[in-house]
PDB file of C-alpha atoms (C1' of nucleotides) in Angstrom:
ATOM      1  CA  MET A   1       0.000   0.000   0.000  1.00 46.00           C
ATOM      2  CA  LEU A   2       1.436   3.353  -1.046  1.00 54.00           C
ATOM      3  CA  LYS A   3       1.675   5.886   1.707  1.00 63.00           C
ATOM      4  CA  HIS A   4       0.493   9.290   0.540  1.00 75.00           C
ATOM      5  CA  GLN A   5       2.751  12.230   1.203  1.00 88.00           C
ATOM      6  CA  GLN A   6       1.274  14.774   3.577  1.00 93.00           C
ATOM      7  CA  VAL A   7       1.652  18.523   3.193  1.00 94.00           C
ATOM      8  CA  LEU A   8       0.389  21.244   5.517  1.00 96.00           C
ATOM      9  CA  LEU A   9      -0.227  24.328   3.459  1.00 96.00           C
ATOM     10  CA  LYS A  10      -0.602  27.770   5.006  1.00 96.00           C
ATOM     11  CA  LEU A  11      -2.910  29.714   2.703  1.00 96.00           C
ATOM     12  CA  GLU A  12      -2.589  33.442   2.101  1.00 93.00           C
ATOM     13  CA  HIS A  13      -6.326  33.784   1.505  1.00 91.00           C
ATOM     14  CA  THR A  14      -9.432  31.848   2.470  1.00 92.00           C
ATOM     15  CA  LEU A  15     -10.205  28.832   0.306  1.00 95.00           C
ATOM     16  CA  ASP A  16     -13.839  27.780  -0.066  1.00 95.00           C
ATOM     17  CA  LEU A  17     -13.422  24.098  -0.943  1.00 96.00           C
ATOM     18  CA  GLU A  18     -17.119  23.358  -1.383  1.00 94.00           C
ATOM     19  CA  SER A  19     -17.801  26.229  -3.787  1.00 95.00           C
ATOM     20  CA  THR A  20     -14.584  25.685  -5.689  1.00 96.00           C
ATOM     21  CA  LEU A  21     -14.826  21.913  -6.072  1.00 95.00           C
ATOM     22  CA  LEU A  22     -18.547  21.851  -6.913  1.00 94.00           C
ATOM     23  CA  ALA A  23     -18.716  24.865  -9.236  1.00 94.00           C
ATOM     24  CA  GLY A  24     -18.640  22.742 -12.377  1.00 94.00           C
ATOM     25  CA  GLN A  25     -14.932  23.185 -13.099  1.00 95.00           C
ATOM     26  CA  CYS A  26     -13.859  19.670 -12.080  1.00 96.00           C
ATOM     27  CA  PHE A  27     -15.876  16.549 -11.303  1.00 95.00           C
ATOM     28  CA  SER A  28     -13.917  14.005  -9.283  1.00 95.00           C
ATOM     29  CA  TRP A  29     -14.313  15.496  -5.796  1.00 95.00           C
ATOM     30  CA  VAL A  30     -16.528  13.981  -3.118  1.00 93.00           C
ATOM     31  CA  MET A  31     -17.051  15.219   0.431  1.00 93.00           C
ATOM     32  CA  GLN A  32     -16.416  12.489   2.993  1.00 93.00           C
ATOM     33  CA  PRO A  33     -18.423  12.047   6.234  1.00 92.00           C
ATOM     34  CA  ASP A  34     -15.584  13.738   8.173  1.00 94.00           C
ATOM     35  CA  LYS A  35     -15.948  16.804   5.861  1.00 93.00           C
ATOM     36  CA  SER A  36     -12.658  16.132   4.106  1.00 96.00           C
ATOM     37  CA  TRP A  37     -12.650  16.060   0.283  1.00 96.00           C
ATOM     38  CA  SER A  38     -11.237  13.265  -1.858  1.00 95.00           C
ATOM     39  CA  GLY A  39     -10.642  13.473  -5.572  1.00 94.00           C
ATOM     40  CA  SER A  40      -8.070  13.920  -8.297  1.00 94.00           C
ATOM     41  CA  CYS A  41      -5.621  16.811  -8.131  1.00 94.00           C
ATOM     42  CA  GLN A  42      -3.928  17.118 -11.518  1.00 88.00           C
ATOM     43  CA  GLY A  43      -4.247  13.373 -11.960  1.00 87.00           C
ATOM     44  CA  ARG A  44      -3.114  12.421  -8.457  1.00 91.00           C
ATOM     45  CA  PRO A  45      -5.553  10.870  -5.929  1.00 92.00           C
ATOM     46  CA  THR A  46      -5.710  13.400  -3.096  1.00 96.00           C
ATOM     47  CA  THR A  47      -7.531  14.103   0.153  1.00 97.00           C
ATOM     48  CA  LEU A  48      -7.992  17.666   1.401  1.00 97.00           C
ATOM     49  CA  SER A  49      -9.079  18.951   4.815  1.00 97.00           C
ATOM     50  CA  LEU A  50      -9.249  22.520   6.018  1.00 96.00           C
ATOM     51  CA  LEU A  51      -7.820  22.361   9.548  1.00 94.00           C
ATOM     52  CA  GLU A  52      -8.304  26.044  10.189  1.00 87.00           C
ATOM     53  CA  ASP A  53      -9.619  28.844   8.018  1.00 80.00           C
ATOM     54  CA  GLN A  54      -6.337  29.118   6.132  1.00 90.00           C
ATOM     55  CA  LEU A  55      -4.513  25.868   6.908  1.00 96.00           C
ATOM     56  CA  LEU A  56      -4.958  23.061   4.394  1.00 97.00           C
ATOM     57  CA  ASP A  57      -4.031  19.440   5.084  1.00 98.00           C
ATOM     58  CA  VAL A  58      -3.129  17.753   1.774  1.00 98.00           C
ATOM     59  CA  ARG A  59      -2.586  14.011   1.386  1.00 97.00           C
ATOM     60  CA  GLY A  60      -1.482  12.857  -2.057  1.00 96.00           C
ATOM     61  CA  ALA A  61      -0.655  15.878  -4.198  1.00 96.00           C
ATOM     62  CA  SER A  62       2.506  17.895  -3.711  1.00 96.00           C
ATOM     63  CA  ARG A  63       2.625  21.523  -2.593  1.00 96.00           C
ATOM     64  CA  GLU A  64       3.298  22.600  -6.206  1.00 96.00           C
ATOM     65  CA  GLU A  65       0.433  20.516  -7.573  1.00 97.00           C
ATOM     66  CA  ILE A  66      -2.050  21.950  -5.066  1.00 97.00           C
ATOM     67  CA  SER A  67      -0.840  25.477  -5.659  1.00 97.00           C
ATOM     68  CA  SER A  68      -1.233  25.048  -9.394  1.00 97.00           C
ATOM     69  CA  PHE A  69      -4.606  23.246  -9.050  1.00 97.00           C
ATOM     70  CA  PHE A  70      -6.160  26.051  -6.998  1.00 97.00           C
ATOM     71  CA  THR A  71      -4.283  28.799  -8.945  1.00 97.00           C
ATOM     72  CA  LEU A  72      -2.950  30.079  -5.621  1.00 96.00           C
ATOM     73  CA  ASP A  73      -0.444  32.239  -7.500  1.00 95.00           C
ATOM     74  CA  LEU A  74      -3.262  34.433  -8.833  1.00 95.00           C
ATOM     75  CA  ASN A  75      -3.814  37.672  -6.998  1.00 93.00           C
ATOM     76  CA  HIS A  76      -7.567  38.224  -6.738  1.00 88.00           C
ATOM     77  CA  ASP A  77      -7.257  41.909  -5.886  1.00 89.00           C
ATOM     78  CA  GLU A  78      -5.179  42.510  -8.982  1.00 94.00           C
ATOM     79  CA  ILE A  79      -7.612  40.531 -11.151  1.00 96.00           C
ATOM     80  CA  ARG A  80     -10.568  42.471  -9.791  1.00 93.00           C
ATOM     81  CA  SER A  81      -8.819  45.741 -10.528  1.00 95.00           C
ATOM     82  CA  ASN A  82      -8.580  44.596 -14.157  1.00 96.00           C
ATOM     83  CA  LEU A  83     -12.284  43.746 -14.345  1.00 97.00           C
ATOM     84  CA  PRO A  84     -15.017  46.357 -14.812  1.00 97.00           C
ATOM     85  CA  ASP A  85     -16.772  47.991 -11.879  1.00 96.00           C
ATOM     86  CA  ASP A  86     -19.786  45.735 -12.273  1.00 96.00           C
ATOM     87  CA  PRO A  87     -22.429  45.366  -9.519  1.00 96.00           C
ATOM     88  CA  HIS A  88     -23.139  41.683 -10.267  1.00 96.00           C
ATOM     89  CA  LEU A  89     -19.483  40.718 -10.246  1.00 96.00           C
ATOM     90  CA  HIS A  90     -18.914  42.769  -7.119  1.00 96.00           C
ATOM     91  CA  LEU A  91     -21.754  40.986  -5.299  1.00 96.00           C
ATOM     92  CA  SER A  92     -20.467  37.564  -6.310  1.00 95.00           C
ATOM     93  CA  TYR A  93     -16.883  38.358  -5.264  1.00 95.00           C
ATOM     94  CA  GLN A  94     -18.237  39.535  -1.924  1.00 95.00           C
ATOM     95  CA  SER A  95     -20.413  36.447  -1.470  1.00 95.00           C
ATOM     96  CA  PHE A  96     -17.687  33.947  -2.420  1.00 95.00           C
ATOM     97  CA  PRO A  97     -14.305  35.331  -1.347  1.00 94.00           C
ATOM     98  CA  GLY A  98     -12.829  31.814  -1.235  1.00 95.00           C
ATOM     99  CA  LEU A  99     -13.958  30.659  -4.684  1.00 96.00           C
ATOM    100  CA  ARG A 100     -10.933  29.843  -6.834  1.00 96.00           C
ATOM    101  CA  LEU A 101     -10.432  29.024 -10.471  1.00 97.00           C
ATOM    102  CA  ILE A 102      -9.192  25.443 -10.930  1.00 96.00           C
ATOM    103  CA  GLN A 103      -6.420  24.175 -13.215  1.00 97.00           C
ATOM    104  CA  ASP A 104      -7.078  20.470 -13.781  1.00 95.00           C
ATOM    105  CA  SER A 105      -5.014  17.977 -15.796  1.00 95.00           C
ATOM    106  CA  VAL A 106      -5.667  18.491 -19.513  1.00 97.00           C
ATOM    107  CA  TRP A 107      -6.887  14.994 -20.302  1.00 97.00           C
ATOM    108  CA  GLU A 108      -9.249  14.643 -17.331  1.00 96.00           C
ATOM    109  CA  CYS A 109     -10.655  18.077 -18.097  1.00 97.00           C
ATOM    110  CA  MET A 110     -11.201  17.147 -21.754  1.00 97.00           C
ATOM    111  CA  GLY A 111     -12.827  13.847 -20.831  1.00 97.00           C
ATOM    112  CA  ASN A 112     -15.125  15.407 -18.243  1.00 97.00           C
ATOM    113  CA  PHE A 113     -16.376  18.101 -20.576  1.00 97.00           C
ATOM    114  CA  ILE A 114     -16.858  15.704 -23.506  1.00 97.00           C
ATOM    115  CA  CYS A 115     -19.172  13.823 -21.107  1.00 97.00           C
ATOM    116  CA  SER A 116     -20.894  17.027 -19.991  1.00 96.00           C
ATOM    117  CA  SER A 117     -23.295  17.658 -22.845  1.00 95.00           C
ATOM    118  CA  LEU A 118     -26.880  17.699 -21.579  1.00 93.00           C
ATOM    119  CA  LYS A 119     -25.730  16.447 -18.180  1.00 94.00           C
ATOM    120  CA  GLN A 120     -25.972  18.011 -14.756  1.00 92.00           C
ATOM    121  CA  VAL A 121     -22.917  18.419 -12.523  1.00 92.00           C
ATOM    122  CA  SER A 122     -23.893  15.455 -10.334  1.00 91.00           C
ATOM    123  CA  GLN A 123     -24.289  13.229 -13.394  1.00 94.00           C
ATOM    124  CA  ILE A 124     -20.903  14.263 -14.843  1.00 95.00           C
ATOM    125  CA  SER A 125     -19.318  13.421 -11.468  1.00 95.00           C
ATOM    126  CA  LYS A 126     -20.978  10.025 -11.576  1.00 94.00           C
ATOM    127  CA  LEU A 127     -19.555   9.342 -15.052  1.00 95.00           C
ATOM    128  CA  ASN A 128     -16.105  10.454 -13.867  1.00 96.00           C
ATOM    129  CA  ARG A 129     -16.253   7.958 -10.971  1.00 94.00           C
ATOM    130  CA  CYS A 130     -17.545   5.121 -13.124  1.00 94.00           C
ATOM    131  CA  LEU A 131     -14.784   5.628 -15.711  1.00 95.00           C
ATOM    132  CA  SER A 132     -12.131   5.794 -12.968  1.00 94.00           C
ATOM    133  CA  LYS A 133     -13.410   2.594 -11.378  1.00 91.00           C
ATOM    134  CA  GLU A 134     -14.396   0.504 -14.380  1.00 90.00           C
ATOM    135  CA  VAL A 135     -12.138   1.572 -17.258  1.00 88.00           C
ATOM    136  CA  ALA A 136      -8.785   2.408 -15.661  1.00 83.00           C
ATOM    137  CA  THR A 137      -6.674  -0.753 -15.674  1.00 81.00           C
ATOM    138  CA  SER A 138      -4.355  -0.061 -12.743  1.00 77.00           C
ATOM    139  CA  HIS A 139      -5.384  -1.258  -9.266  1.00 74.00           C
ATOM    140  CA  LEU A 140      -5.183   2.350  -8.094  1.00 76.00           C
ATOM    141  CA  ILE A 141      -8.366   4.222  -8.909  1.00 80.00           C
ATOM    142  CA  HIS A 142      -7.591   7.072 -11.314  1.00 88.00           C
ATOM    143  CA  TYR A 143      -9.154   8.770 -14.322  1.00 94.00           C
ATOM    144  CA  PRO A 144      -8.353   6.443 -17.253  1.00 95.00           C
ATOM    145  CA  ARG A 145      -5.650   7.593 -19.654  1.00 95.00           C
ATOM    146  CA  PRO A 146      -6.484   7.999 -23.376  1.00 96.00           C
ATOM    147  CA  GLU A 147      -4.897   4.620 -24.226  1.00 96.00           C
ATOM    148  CA  GLU A 148      -6.964   2.903 -21.511  1.00 96.00           C
ATOM    149  CA  ILE A 149     -10.181   4.395 -22.884  1.00 96.00           C
ATOM    150  CA  CYS A 150      -9.172   3.528 -26.437  1.00 96.00           C
ATOM    151  CA  SER A 151      -8.486  -0.122 -25.561  1.00 95.00           C
ATOM    152  CA  ALA A 152     -11.663  -0.371 -23.455  1.00 95.00           C
ATOM    153  CA  GLY A 153     -13.772   0.368 -26.558  1.00 95.00           C
ATOM    154  CA  GLU A 154     -16.956   2.340 -27.101  1.00 95.00           C
ATOM    155  CA  ALA A 155     -19.319  -0.368 -25.786  1.00 94.00           C
ATOM    156  CA  ARG A 156     -17.568  -0.384 -22.417  1.00 94.00           C
ATOM    157  CA  LEU A 157     -17.975   3.382 -22.159  1.00 95.00           C
ATOM    158  CA  ARG A 158     -21.690   3.024 -22.883  1.00 95.00           C
ATOM    159  CA  GLU A 159     -21.914   0.592 -19.975  1.00 94.00           C
ATOM    160  CA  CYS A 160     -20.787   3.476 -17.761  1.00 94.00           C
ATOM    161  CA  GLY A 161     -23.808   5.440 -18.941  1.00 95.00           C
ATOM    162  CA  LEU A 162     -22.112   7.813 -21.391  1.00 96.00           C
ATOM    163  CA  GLY A 163     -24.812   7.293 -24.032  1.00 95.00           C
ATOM    164  CA  TYR A 164     -24.104   9.069 -27.329  1.00 96.00           C
ATOM    165  CA  ARG A 165     -21.063  10.744 -25.709  1.00 96.00           C
ATOM    166  CA  ALA A 166     -19.271   7.354 -25.644  1.00 96.00           C
ATOM    167  CA  LYS A 167     -18.512   7.592 -29.365  1.00 96.00           C
ATOM    168  CA  PHE A 168     -16.939  11.037 -28.930  1.00 97.00           C
ATOM    169  CA  LEU A 169     -14.825  10.167 -25.871  1.00 97.00           C
ATOM    170  CA  TYR A 170     -13.653   6.935 -27.507  1.00 97.00           C
ATOM    171  CA  ARG A 171     -12.696   8.627 -30.771  1.00 97.00           C
ATOM    172  CA  VAL A 172     -10.883  11.519 -29.046  1.00 97.00           C
ATOM    173  CA  ALA A 173      -8.988   9.090 -26.764  1.00 97.00           C
ATOM    174  CA  CYS A 174      -7.851   7.089 -29.820  1.00 97.00           C
ATOM    175  CA  GLU A 175      -6.846  10.231 -31.759  1.00 97.00           C
ATOM    176  CA  ILE A 176      -4.610  11.215 -28.831  1.00 97.00           C
ATOM    177  CA  SER A 177      -3.224   7.828 -27.840  1.00 97.00           C
ATOM    178  CA  GLU A 178      -2.410   6.949 -31.468  1.00 97.00           C
ATOM    179  CA  GLY A 179      -0.650  10.287 -31.948  1.00 96.00           C
ATOM    180  CA  ARG A 180      -2.941  11.811 -34.590  1.00 96.00           C
ATOM    181  CA  TRP A 181      -3.817  14.808 -32.419  1.00 96.00           C
ATOM    182  CA  HIS A 182      -1.910  16.438 -29.569  1.00 95.00           C
ATOM    183  CA  TRP A 183      -2.201  19.456 -27.316  1.00 97.00           C
ATOM    184  CA  ASP A 184       1.517  20.309 -26.965  1.00 95.00           C
ATOM    185  CA  ASN A 185       1.274  23.204 -29.393  1.00 95.00           C
ATOM    186  CA  ILE A 186      -1.787  24.791 -27.735  1.00 97.00           C
ATOM    187  CA  HIS A 187       0.446  26.841 -25.438  1.00 96.00           C
ATOM    188  CA  GLN A 188       1.871  28.600 -28.507  1.00 97.00           C
ATOM    189  CA  LEU A 189      -1.501  29.336 -30.087  1.00 97.00           C
ATOM    190  CA  SER A 190      -3.736  32.343 -29.548  1.00 96.00           C
ATOM    191  CA  THR A 191      -6.920  31.504 -27.634  1.00 96.00           C
ATOM    192  CA  GLU A 192      -8.928  31.834 -30.845  1.00 95.00           C
ATOM    193  CA  ASP A 193      -6.629  29.413 -32.718  1.00 96.00           C
ATOM    194  CA  ALA A 194      -6.550  27.053 -29.725  1.00 97.00           C
ATOM    195  CA  ILE A 195     -10.372  26.888 -29.816  1.00 96.00           C
ATOM    196  CA  GLU A 196     -10.201  26.013 -33.510  1.00 96.00           C
ATOM    197  CA  HIS A 197      -7.566  23.327 -32.835  1.00 96.00           C
ATOM    198  CA  LEU A 198      -9.707  21.734 -30.095  1.00 97.00           C
ATOM    199  CA  CYS A 199     -12.845  21.875 -32.266  1.00 96.00           C
ATOM    200  CA  GLN A 200     -11.136  19.541 -34.778  1.00 95.00           C
ATOM    201  CA  LEU A 201     -11.944  16.747 -32.334  1.00 96.00           C
ATOM    202  CA  PRO A 202     -15.341  15.001 -32.478  1.00 96.00           C
ATOM    203  CA  GLY A 203     -17.722  16.017 -29.707  1.00 96.00           C
ATOM    204  CA  ILE A 204     -15.828  19.221 -28.955  1.00 97.00           C
ATOM    205  CA  GLY A 205     -17.514  22.458 -29.992  1.00 96.00           C
ATOM    206  CA  PRO A 206     -16.954  26.069 -28.891  1.00 95.00           C
ATOM    207  CA  LYS A 207     -18.395  25.648 -25.388  1.00 96.00           C
ATOM    208  CA  ILE A 208     -16.321  22.623 -24.440  1.00 97.00           C
ATOM    209  CA  ALA A 209     -13.182  24.066 -26.098  1.00 97.00           C
ATOM    210  CA  ASN A 210     -13.531  27.211 -23.973  1.00 97.00           C
ATOM    211  CA  CYS A 211     -13.989  25.110 -20.810  1.00 97.00           C
ATOM    212  CA  ILE A 212     -10.841  23.102 -21.561  1.00 97.00           C
ATOM    213  CA  LEU A 213      -8.805  26.256 -22.172  1.00 97.00           C
ATOM    214  CA  LEU A 214     -10.097  28.001 -19.049  1.00 97.00           C
ATOM    215  CA  TYR A 215      -9.891  25.041 -16.653  1.00 97.00           C
ATOM    216  CA  SER A 216      -6.666  23.379 -17.798  1.00 97.00           C
ATOM    217  CA  PHE A 217      -4.635  25.825 -19.925  1.00 97.00           C
ATOM    218  CA  ARG A 218      -4.833  28.972 -17.792  1.00 97.00           C
ATOM    219  CA  ARG A 219      -6.487  30.868 -20.626  1.00 97.00           C
ATOM    220  CA  PHE A 220      -8.284  33.463 -18.546  1.00 97.00           C
ATOM    221  CA  ASP A 221      -9.744  35.057 -21.664  1.00 97.00           C
ATOM    222  CA  ALA A 222     -11.658  31.866 -22.509  1.00 97.00           C
ATOM    223  CA  PHE A 223     -15.367  32.389 -21.867  1.00 97.00           C
ATOM    224  CA  PRO A 224     -17.588  29.283 -22.066  1.00 96.00           C
ATOM    225  CA  ILE A 225     -21.163  30.163 -23.029  1.00 95.00           C
ATOM    226  CA  ASP A 226     -23.649  27.421 -22.233  1.00 94.00           C
ATOM    227  CA  VAL A 227     -27.394  27.648 -21.711  1.00 92.00           C
ATOM    228  CA  TRP A 228     -26.833  28.866 -18.144  1.00 92.00           C
ATOM    229  CA  MET A 229     -24.379  31.567 -19.186  1.00 94.00           C
ATOM    230  CA  SER A 230     -26.793  32.681 -21.916  1.00 93.00           C
ATOM    231  CA  ARG A 231     -29.581  32.923 -19.343  1.00 91.00           C
ATOM    232  CA  ILE A 232     -27.325  34.788 -16.895  1.00 93.00           C
ATOM    233  CA  LEU A 233     -26.089  37.348 -19.428  1.00 93.00           C
ATOM    234  CA  HIS A 234     -29.592  37.791 -20.828  1.00 91.00           C
ATOM    235  CA  GLN A 235     -31.103  38.362 -17.385  1.00 91.00           C
ATOM    236  CA  LEU A 236     -28.328  40.544 -15.948  1.00 93.00           C
ATOM    237  CA  TYR A 237     -27.205  42.584 -18.959  1.00 93.00           C
ATOM    238  CA  PHE A 238     -29.911  42.376 -21.631  1.00 91.00           C
ATOM    239  CA  SER A 239     -33.029  42.234 -19.455  1.00 89.00           C
ATOM    240  CA  LYS A 240     -34.947  44.665 -21.680  1.00 88.00           C
ATOM    241  CA  ARG A 241     -34.682  42.266 -24.598  1.00 87.00           C
ATOM    242  CA  LYS A 242     -37.444  39.722 -24.922  1.00 83.00           C
ATOM    243  CA  LYS A 243     -35.240  37.274 -26.822  1.00 85.00           C
ATOM    244  CA  CYS A 244     -31.805  36.112 -25.669  1.00 87.00           C
ATOM    245  CA  PRO A 245     -29.018  37.627 -27.827  1.00 89.00           C
ATOM    246  CA  SER A 246     -27.176  35.283 -30.196  1.00 89.00           C
ATOM    247  CA  PHE A 247     -24.034  33.403 -29.178  1.00 90.00           C
ATOM    248  CA  ASP A 248     -21.891  35.765 -31.265  1.00 91.00           C
ATOM    249  CA  GLU A 249     -23.403  38.836 -29.644  1.00 92.00           C
ATOM    250  CA  LEU A 250     -22.906  37.449 -26.122  1.00 93.00           C
ATOM    251  CA  ASN A 251     -19.332  36.503 -26.954  1.00 94.00           C
ATOM    252  CA  THR A 252     -18.558  40.011 -28.220  1.00 93.00           C
ATOM    253  CA  PHE A 253     -20.270  41.557 -25.196  1.00 95.00           C
ATOM    254  CA  ALA A 254     -18.164  39.425 -22.820  1.00 96.00           C
ATOM    255  CA  LYS A 255     -14.970  40.378 -24.633  1.00 95.00           C
ATOM    256  CA  ASN A 256     -15.722  44.107 -24.564  1.00 96.00           C
ATOM    257  CA  HIS A 257     -17.309  44.309 -21.122  1.00 96.00           C
ATOM    258  CA  PHE A 258     -15.134  41.967 -19.039  1.00 97.00           C
ATOM    259  CA  GLY A 259     -11.876  42.148 -21.011  1.00 97.00           C
ATOM    260  CA  PRO A 260      -8.914  39.733 -20.833  1.00 97.00           C
ATOM    261  CA  TRP A 261      -9.947  38.294 -17.440  1.00 97.00           C
ATOM    262  CA  ARG A 262     -13.443  37.360 -18.617  1.00 97.00           C
ATOM    263  CA  GLY A 263     -12.946  33.673 -17.755  1.00 97.00           C
ATOM    264  CA  HIS A 264     -12.471  34.620 -14.125  1.00 97.00           C
ATOM    265  CA  ALA A 265     -15.598  36.784 -14.273  1.00 97.00           C
ATOM    266  CA  GLN A 266     -17.508  33.881 -15.840  1.00 96.00           C
ATOM    267  CA  LEU A 267     -16.779  31.597 -12.886  1.00 96.00           C
ATOM    268  CA  PHE A 268     -18.072  34.126 -10.365  1.00 96.00           C
ATOM    269  CA  LEU A 269     -21.168  35.017 -12.402  1.00 96.00           C
ATOM    270  CA  PHE A 270     -21.948  31.345 -12.955  1.00 95.00           C
ATOM    271  CA  HIS A 271     -21.523  30.316  -9.346  1.00 94.00           C
ATOM    272  CA  GLY A 272     -23.173  33.472  -8.018  1.00 94.00           C
ATOM    273  CA  PHE A 273     -26.217  33.003 -10.188  1.00 93.00           C
ATOM    274  CA  ARG A 274     -26.615  29.280  -9.628  1.00 90.00           C
ATOM    275  CA  SER A 275     -26.314  29.662  -5.889  1.00 90.00           C
ATOM    276  CA  GLY A 276     -29.119  32.253  -5.952  1.00 89.00           C
ATOM    277  CA  ARG A 277     -27.007  35.274  -4.972  1.00 90.00           C
ATOM    278  CA  LEU A 278     -27.377  37.017  -8.320  1.00 88.00           C
ATOM    279  CA  SER A 279     -30.537  37.935 -10.135  1.00 77.00           C
ATOM    280  CA  SER A 280     -31.750  40.951 -12.069  1.00 53.00           C
TER     281      SER A 280
ATOM    282  C1'  DG B   1     -45.393   8.206 -18.513  1.00 90.63           C
ATOM    283  C1'  DT B   2     -43.382  12.651 -19.782  1.00 90.63           C
ATOM    284  C1'  DC B   3     -40.141  16.121 -19.807  1.00 90.63           C
ATOM    285  C1'  DC B   4     -35.752  18.098 -19.535  1.00 90.63           C
ATOM    286  C1'  DA B   5     -30.758  18.698 -18.935  1.00 90.63           C
ATOM    287  C1'  DG B   6     -24.080  23.072 -18.472  1.00 90.63           C
ATOM    288  C1'  DG B   7     -23.641  20.488 -26.355  1.00 90.63           C
ATOM    289  C1'  DT B   8     -22.501  18.846 -30.827  1.00 90.63           C
ATOM    290  C1'  DT B   9     -23.497  17.097 -35.234  1.00 90.63           C
ATOM    291  C1'  DC B  10     -26.062  16.518 -39.240  1.00 90.63           C
ATOM    292  C1'  DG B  11     -29.479  17.426 -42.712  1.00 90.63           C
ATOM    293  C1'  DC B  12     -32.238  20.558 -45.010  1.00 90.63           C
ATOM    294  C1'  DA B  13     -34.006  25.019 -46.647  1.00 90.63           C
TER     295       DA B  13
ATOM    296  C1'  DT C   1     -25.421  30.399 -43.427  1.00 90.63           C
ATOM    297  C1'  DG C   2     -28.953  29.408 -40.143  1.00 90.63           C
ATOM    298  C1'  DC C   3     -32.218  26.599 -37.982  1.00 90.63           C
ATOM    299  C1'  DG C   4     -34.266  22.446 -36.004  1.00 90.63           C
ATOM    300  C1'  DA C   5     -34.032  17.576 -35.006  1.00 90.63           C
ATOM    301  C1'  DA C   6     -31.553  13.757 -33.189  1.00 90.63           C
ATOM    302  C1'  DC C   7     -28.536  11.771 -30.033  1.00 90.63           C
ATOM    303  C1'  DC C   8     -28.523   8.464 -24.571  1.00 90.63           C
ATOM    304  C1'  DT C   9     -29.862   8.345 -19.962  1.00 90.63           C
ATOM    305  C1'  DG C  10     -31.322   9.327 -15.337  1.00 90.63           C
ATOM    306  C1'  DG C  11     -33.895  11.925 -12.280  1.00 90.63           C
ATOM    307  C1'  DA C  12     -37.741  15.039 -11.091  1.00 90.63           C
TER     308       DA C  12
END
DNA sequence: GTCCAGGTTCGCA
DNA sequence: TGCGAACCTGGA
């Protein structure tokens, strides 16, 4: 039995584990009866407990992995000063001072969001757990690597309840494991070109591409627009319009209104709205 | 039993 | 180019 390394991390700011881990950025985390959280931190099985307000007990991931996962290097005050003076954003930042943007491992993030279409957060988490348990071949439970998903086959993925998404996840896993597509060059591409590169893969459209870039490539100018984000922007910024503006119009609005940190704004609007703190 | 959900793809006008 | 239907499944 492998003994997990333990790290005690003194945090500079409060960290709201529940909001952060359940905000729809990552899907492997489960709260245990003792209020600790277990899940995958950049591909490594990890358990987290907040001992005090700003003291985090980490078992599994290293200090660097946790810091990167919770983007602890980002200075919220500086980010906020680069965002517009917006009452909705302000309210959400006030309500959730410990909400952090996550940086997950690229493959797990891709897999999760390929599974996300027409699924609720709880259902995506369920698929994540089933794949980790049933498809990964190692005795240690982990999110299956592309080659493991490719050798498992589409039918096996359907048994986990992926439905029509099984075909997409299977095909993307094979493209990657057989070397026909890779993400190494994404770091060199502009966000717009990176979206185009990701959309070459089956089952990945603009929404999922933006999620992957925001939640695993530190592209803070990525701005995923799903049905919730459309509703939120419509209600908060276009409330006089009867009909929701088009995707293109919302995208342009986000770019002009929120600027280069719009991905960060998106997280707070999304979580603020869904938790009932924001409304028009 | 029916409806709907955090999207993408495909076919048709 | 734009729009609507189809795709799986589980839960309300």
